[in-house]
PDB file of C-alpha atoms in Angstrom:
ATOM      1  CA  MET A  21      -3.855  -8.355   8.017  1.00  0.00           C
ATOM      2  CA  ASP A  22      -2.425  -5.827   5.552  1.00  0.00           C
ATOM      3  CA  ALA A  23      -2.048  -2.045   5.999  1.00  0.00           C
ATOM      4  CA  ARG A  24      -5.110  -1.167   3.946  1.00  0.00           C
ATOM      5  CA  ARG A  25      -7.456  -3.370   6.004  1.00  0.00           C
ATOM      6  CA  ILE A  26      -6.025  -2.004   9.183  1.00  0.00           C
ATOM      7  CA  TYR A  27      -6.741   1.601   8.069  1.00  0.00           C
ATOM      8  CA  ILE A  28     -10.245   0.712   7.031  1.00  0.00           C
ATOM      9  CA  LYS A  29     -10.942  -1.079  10.260  1.00  0.00           C
ATOM     10  CA  ASP A  30      -9.722   1.919  12.230  1.00  0.00           C
ATOM     11  CA  GLY A  31     -11.720   4.341  10.071  1.00  0.00           C
ATOM     12  CA  LEU A  32      -8.592   5.991   8.752  1.00  0.00           C
ATOM     13  CA  HIS A  33      -8.663   4.890   5.095  1.00  0.00           C
ATOM     14  CA  THR A  34      -8.781   8.474   3.647  1.00  0.00           C
ATOM     15  CA  ALA A  35      -7.719   9.708   0.178  1.00  0.00           C
ATOM     16  CA  GLU A  36      -4.437  10.820   1.571  1.00  0.00           C
ATOM     17  CA  ILE A  37      -3.762   7.348   3.071  1.00  0.00           C
ATOM     18  CA  ARG A  38      -4.822   5.683  -0.218  1.00  0.00           C
ATOM     19  CA  GLU A  39      -2.391   7.787  -2.204  1.00  0.00           C
ATOM     20  CA  GLY A  40       0.361   7.118   0.339  1.00  0.00           C
ATOM     21  CA  LEU A  41      -0.171   3.345   0.051  1.00  0.00           C
ATOM     22  CA  ARG A  42      -0.124   3.642  -3.722  1.00  0.00           C
ATOM     23  CA  GLU A  43       3.245   5.403  -3.585  1.00  0.00           C
ATOM     24  CA  VAL A  44       4.710   2.799  -1.287  1.00  0.00           C
ATOM     25  CA  ILE A  45       3.516  -0.016  -3.637  1.00  0.00           C
ATOM     26  CA  LYS A  46       5.002   1.880  -6.616  1.00  0.00           C
ATOM     27  CA  ARG A  47       8.366   2.340  -4.920  1.00  0.00           C
ATOM     28  CA  ASN A  48       8.430  -1.257  -3.776  1.00  0.00           C
ATOM     29  CA  LYS A  49       7.751  -2.512  -7.342  1.00  0.00           C
ATOM     30  CA  GLU A  50      10.563  -0.270  -8.594  1.00  0.00           C
ATOM     31  CA  LEU A  51      13.054  -1.401  -5.893  1.00  0.00           C
ATOM     32  CA  TYR A  52      12.070  -5.069  -5.593  1.00  0.00           C
ATOM     33  CA  PRO A  53      10.588  -6.157  -8.949  1.00  0.00           C
ATOM     34  CA  HIS A  54      11.401  -9.781  -8.290  1.00  0.00           C
ATOM     35  CA  LEU A  55       8.956  -9.870  -5.391  1.00  0.00           C
ATOM     36  CA  PHE A  56       6.087  -9.003  -7.720  1.00  0.00           C
ATOM     37  CA  ASP A  57       6.869 -11.505 -10.437  1.00  0.00           C
ATOM     38  CA  LYS A  58       4.044 -13.979 -10.884  1.00  0.00           C
TER      39      LYS A  58
END
């Protein structure tokens, strides 16, 4: 299960959490672009 689904299941998927998850994804794509190659 991914972080987003855990937050939703626990009723914690707020705008603040969504923005935080977006930032983490953005940083991960910058730091580890090879992991996101298709």
